[in-house]
Each structure stands twice: as structure tokens, then as C-alpha cells.
DNA sequence: GTACCGATGTTCT
DNA sequence: GAACATCGGTACC
């Protein structure tokens, strides 16, 4: 399967969020390999989006990766304990990004179980949330600003199958005023791997 | 099933 | 000092 190239990422966040659904995240480290289908995403669109870290072009130590060109990663710590993994969209200096909220494991399930180490027997509890999937895939701030087009430690592969896309409001951005009602969260209909 | 709560630390005011 | 793109446990239906 083909690694997605630079031009795939150089579009606006809303388009990229939908295009990333159904694609395959590949994570390689220490001779291990994990593959997951992307099942849920959210778009954060730069200067005008009050829900976005880079609202009003706010460029800080935390948010600067969003200003890189598309195809990089933006990873940050949230609530002091969990990481969130975003795919940077659009061209350089246009701070759009797509938060990966949920994925479905298709390879390396035993590694994921070991990384997560939870009581729940339900497979979907392993990766149905932005913080959960970062633990499952061993993603942390060391991979911040990482270039996903390299096809090495972390990248995204082409994939195609038929599914229906559901659009809904984004999660936990009550502070975003009129932007909190934007239907910028996308997930694969009838898929169990979606956050609550 | 839903509801609440504490954990935890970096960033920005 | 407050806010935060979250999660897992416990308590209760």
C-alpha cells in the first residue's frame, strides 16, 4: 500500500479530516509494527476558528507545528497526562490541523494491548479516544513536528473501501462560541471505534 | 447504562 | 493561578 504524499496533506483541514477517514496509520518502533484504520477525526482551522489552538494566528511554543506545511505531526499534552495526535494540513503558515480521535487496530493488536494495559475486555476501548490511541501507538512529544511523508516511524497509507461518513459537532470545545456548533467532526458510520 | 471526580503538568495570563 | 481538543474508577441506577 502506498504512503500518502505531500500534496494529499496540502489542503484545508475540513477536506483533509474527511479524506483521512478510512486511511491506515502505520507506527514502527523497536522492530514493532502497528497498523490502524482512522475511524474518527476533527478539523481545526486556523485563524478564524475559535476552537483552534492557533485562533487569530496565535503562534506559541505549543502551537507552532500547526504553522508548518501539511504532512507534519502536531502532538501536545492535554490535562497534564495525555497526548493528542494531529495531522497538520494546508500550506506553510496556514495553521490547519486534523485531530485523530479514534482508530481501529488491524495489525499489532498484542502490542497495543500491552501498551494500554487496561482491564476492559472490549477491543474498542483500546483506541477509541485521542489520548487512548497515543498510548496504544506509543506516540508522545518526541514525534511532534515529525514528517509523515518520510514513511518511516510514523506515516499514513492509502486505503480504499466503501463507508458512509457522519458529520457532527466537535467534542469538548465549549469555549469556542459560534464555532463549537460547526460540523467539523467526522466518523465512519456504524463503526465501533468512535469516542463518546 | 449515566454521573461525577480526581489525576496530572505544560502553557499562557 | 487558571485552563486544558482526556481517561479510568467508583457509585448509582
Coordinates of C-alpha atoms (C1' of nucleotides) in Angstrom, one line a residue:
Chain A
X1 CA 0.0 0.0 0.0
X2 CA 1.2 3.5 -0.9
X3 CA 2.4 6.1 1.6
X4 CA 0.4 9.3 1.2
X5 CA 2.4 12.1 -0.4
X6 CA 2.9 15.8 0.3
X7 CA 0.1 17.0 -1.9
X8 CA -2.5 14.9 -0.1
X9 CA -1.9 16.9 3.1
X10 CA -1.8 20.4 1.5
X11 CA -5.5 21.1 1.6
X12 CA -7.7 22.7 4.2
X13 CA -8.4 21.0 7.5
X14 CA -12.0 20.1 6.8
X15 CA -11.2 18.4 3.5
X16 CA -8.2 16.6 5.0
X17 CA -10.3 15.4 8.0
X18 CA -12.7 13.7 5.7
X19 CA -10.0 12.4 3.3
X20 CA -8.1 10.8 6.3
X21 CA -11.1 8.6 7.3
X22 CA -10.5 5.0 6.3
X23 CA -6.8 5.6 5.7
X24 CA -4.2 3.5 7.6
X25 CA -1.8 4.9 10.3
X26 CA 1.4 2.9 10.4
X27 CA 3.6 3.1 13.5
X28 CA 7.0 1.4 13.6
X29 CA 9.4 1.3 16.5
X30 CA 11.9 -1.2 18.0
X31 CA 11.1 -3.8 15.3
X32 CA 7.4 -3.5 16.1
X33 CA 4.7 -2.6 13.7
X34 CA 1.2 -1.4 14.4
X35 CA -1.4 -0.6 11.8
X36 CA -4.8 1.1 12.4
X37 CA -7.6 2.4 10.3
X38 CA -8.6 6.0 11.0
X39 CA -12.2 6.0 12.1
X40 CA -12.8 9.4 13.6
X41 CA -11.3 12.9 13.0
X42 CA -11.9 16.6 13.8
X43 CA -10.8 19.6 11.8
X44 CA -9.3 22.7 13.4
X45 CA -9.0 25.6 11.0
X46 CA -6.5 28.2 12.0
X47 CA -7.0 31.9 12.2
X48 CA -10.8 32.1 12.2
X49 CA -11.7 29.0 14.3
X50 CA -12.2 29.9 18.0
X51 CA -11.9 26.2 18.9
X52 CA -8.4 26.1 17.4
X53 CA -5.2 26.5 19.4
X54 CA -3.9 28.7 16.6
X55 CA -7.0 31.0 16.6
X56 CA -6.1 34.5 15.4
X57 CA -2.8 33.2 14.2
X58 CA -1.7 32.6 17.7
X59 CA 1.8 31.1 17.3
X60 CA 3.4 29.9 20.5
X61 CA 5.9 27.3 21.7
X62 CA 2.9 24.9 21.8
X63 CA 1.1 25.8 18.5
X64 CA 4.0 26.4 16.1
X65 CA 3.8 23.0 14.5
X66 CA 0.4 23.9 13.1
X67 CA 2.1 26.6 11.0
X68 CA 4.4 24.1 9.3
X69 CA 3.4 22.8 5.9
X70 CA 1.0 19.9 5.6
X71 CA 2.0 16.3 6.4
X72 CA 3.8 17.1 9.7
X73 CA 2.6 16.0 13.1
X74 CA 1.3 18.2 15.9
X75 CA 1.4 16.5 19.3
X76 CA 0.6 18.2 22.6
X77 CA 0.0 17.2 26.2
X78 CA -3.6 17.7 27.4
X79 CA -4.8 17.7 31.0
X80 CA -1.3 17.0 32.2
X81 CA -1.5 13.3 31.3
X82 CA -2.4 12.5 27.8
X83 CA -1.1 13.3 24.3
X84 CA -3.2 14.2 21.3
X85 CA -2.0 13.4 17.8
X86 CA -2.9 15.8 15.0
X87 CA -2.0 15.8 11.3
X88 CA -1.0 19.2 10.1
X89 CA -3.0 20.3 7.0
X90 CA -2.6 23.1 4.4
X91 CA 0.4 25.1 3.3
X92 CA 3.1 26.6 5.5
X93 CA 1.8 29.5 7.7
X94 CA -1.8 28.4 7.4
X95 CA -2.5 26.8 10.7
X96 CA -4.9 24.0 10.0
X97 CA -4.8 20.6 11.6
X98 CA -6.8 17.4 12.0
X99 CA -7.1 15.7 15.4
X100 CA -7.2 11.9 15.1
X101 CA -9.8 10.9 17.7
X102 CA -10.2 7.2 17.1
X103 CA -8.7 4.3 15.2
X104 CA -9.4 0.6 14.6
X105 CA -6.4 -1.8 15.1
X106 CA -5.7 -4.1 12.1
X107 CA -2.2 -5.2 12.9
X108 CA -0.1 -5.4 16.1
X109 CA -3.1 -5.9 18.4
X110 CA -0.9 -7.7 21.1
X111 CA 1.5 -4.7 21.2
X112 CA -1.4 -2.3 21.6
X113 CA -2.9 -4.4 24.5
X114 CA 0.5 -4.4 26.2
X115 CA 0.9 -0.6 25.7
X116 CA -2.6 0.1 27.0
X117 CA -2.7 -2.4 29.9
X118 CA -6.4 -1.9 30.8
X119 CA -9.0 -4.1 32.4
X120 CA -11.7 -3.7 29.8
X121 CA -12.1 -6.7 27.5
X122 CA -13.6 -4.6 24.8
X123 CA -11.3 -4.1 21.9
X124 CA -12.7 -0.7 21.1
X125 CA -11.7 0.6 24.5
X126 CA -8.1 0.3 23.4
X127 CA -8.1 3.0 20.8
X128 CA -11.5 4.9 20.8
X129 CA -10.2 8.3 22.0
X130 CA -7.4 10.7 21.2
X131 CA -5.5 10.1 24.4
X132 CA -6.0 6.3 24.3
X133 CA -4.7 5.9 20.7
X134 CA -1.5 7.8 21.5
X135 CA -0.7 5.4 24.3
X136 CA -1.7 2.4 22.1
X137 CA 0.6 3.5 19.3
X138 CA 3.4 4.8 21.6
X139 CA 3.1 8.3 20.3
X140 CA 4.4 11.1 22.5
X141 CA 6.0 14.5 22.2
X142 CA 9.2 13.0 20.7
X143 CA 7.2 12.7 17.5
X144 CA 6.0 16.3 17.5
X145 CA 6.7 18.0 14.1
X146 CA 7.6 14.6 12.6
X147 CA 7.4 14.4 8.8
X148 CA 4.7 11.8 8.0
X149 CA 5.7 11.7 4.3
X150 CA 9.0 10.0 5.1
X151 CA 7.3 6.6 5.5
X152 CA 9.5 5.6 8.4
X153 CA 8.5 5.7 12.1
X154 CA 5.0 7.1 11.6
X155 CA 3.1 7.5 8.4
X156 CA -0.3 7.1 6.7
X157 CA -1.1 4.7 3.9
X158 CA -3.6 4.8 1.1
X159 CA -6.6 2.6 1.6
X160 CA -9.9 2.2 -0.1
X161 CA -13.2 0.7 1.0
X162 CA -16.8 1.9 0.9
X163 CA -18.3 3.6 4.0
X164 CA -20.7 6.4 4.9
X165 CA -19.4 9.5 6.7
X166 CA -21.2 11.0 9.6
X167 CA -20.7 14.7 10.4
X168 CA -21.2 16.1 13.9
X169 CA -20.2 18.8 16.3
X170 CA -16.7 18.7 17.8
X171 CA -16.1 17.4 21.3
X172 CA -15.2 19.4 24.4
X173 CA -14.7 22.8 22.9
X174 CA -17.5 24.7 24.8
X175 CA -15.4 27.8 24.8
X176 CA -15.4 28.1 21.0
X177 CA -18.6 30.2 20.9
X178 CA -20.2 30.0 17.4
X179 CA -17.5 27.7 16.2
X180 CA -18.5 24.9 18.7
X181 CA -21.5 24.1 16.5
X182 CA -19.5 23.6 13.3
X183 CA -19.9 20.1 12.0
X184 CA -16.2 19.5 11.8
X185 CA -16.1 16.1 13.4
X186 CA -16.3 13.2 11.1
X187 CA -16.5 9.5 11.7
X188 CA -17.3 6.2 9.8
X189 CA -20.9 5.3 10.2
X190 CA -21.6 2.1 12.2
X191 CA -18.0 1.7 13.2
X192 CA -17.5 0.8 16.9
X193 CA -14.2 2.7 17.2
X194 CA -15.6 6.1 17.9
X195 CA -15.1 8.2 21.0
X196 CA -18.0 9.1 23.3
Chain B
dG1 C1' -26.3 2.3 31.1
dT2 C1' -25.1 7.7 33.1
dA3 C1' -22.7 10.9 36.6
dC4 C1' -19.2 12.6 38.8
dC5 C1' -14.5 13.1 40.2
dG6 C1' -9.5 13.1 40.7
dA7 C1' -5.1 12.6 38.5
dT8 C1' -1.5 15.5 36.5
dG9 C1' 1.8 19.1 34.1
dT10 C1' 2.6 22.4 30.4
dT11 C1' 1.4 26.7 28.7
dC12 C1' -0.2 31.2 28.9
dT13 C1' -2.2 35.2 31.7
Chain C
dG1 C1' -3.2 30.8 39.2
dA2 C1' -6.3 29.0 35.7
dA3 C1' -7.3 26.5 31.8
dC4 C1' -7.0 22.5 29.2
dA5 C1' -9.2 19.1 21.7
dT6 C1' -8.9 13.3 28.4
dC7 C1' -9.4 8.9 30.9
dG8 C1' -10.5 5.3 34.3
dG9 C1' -12.5 4.3 38.5
dT10 C1' -16.4 4.3 41.5
dA11 C1' -21.2 4.9 42.7
dC12 C1' -25.5 4.5 41.5
dC13 C1' -29.5 3.4 38.8

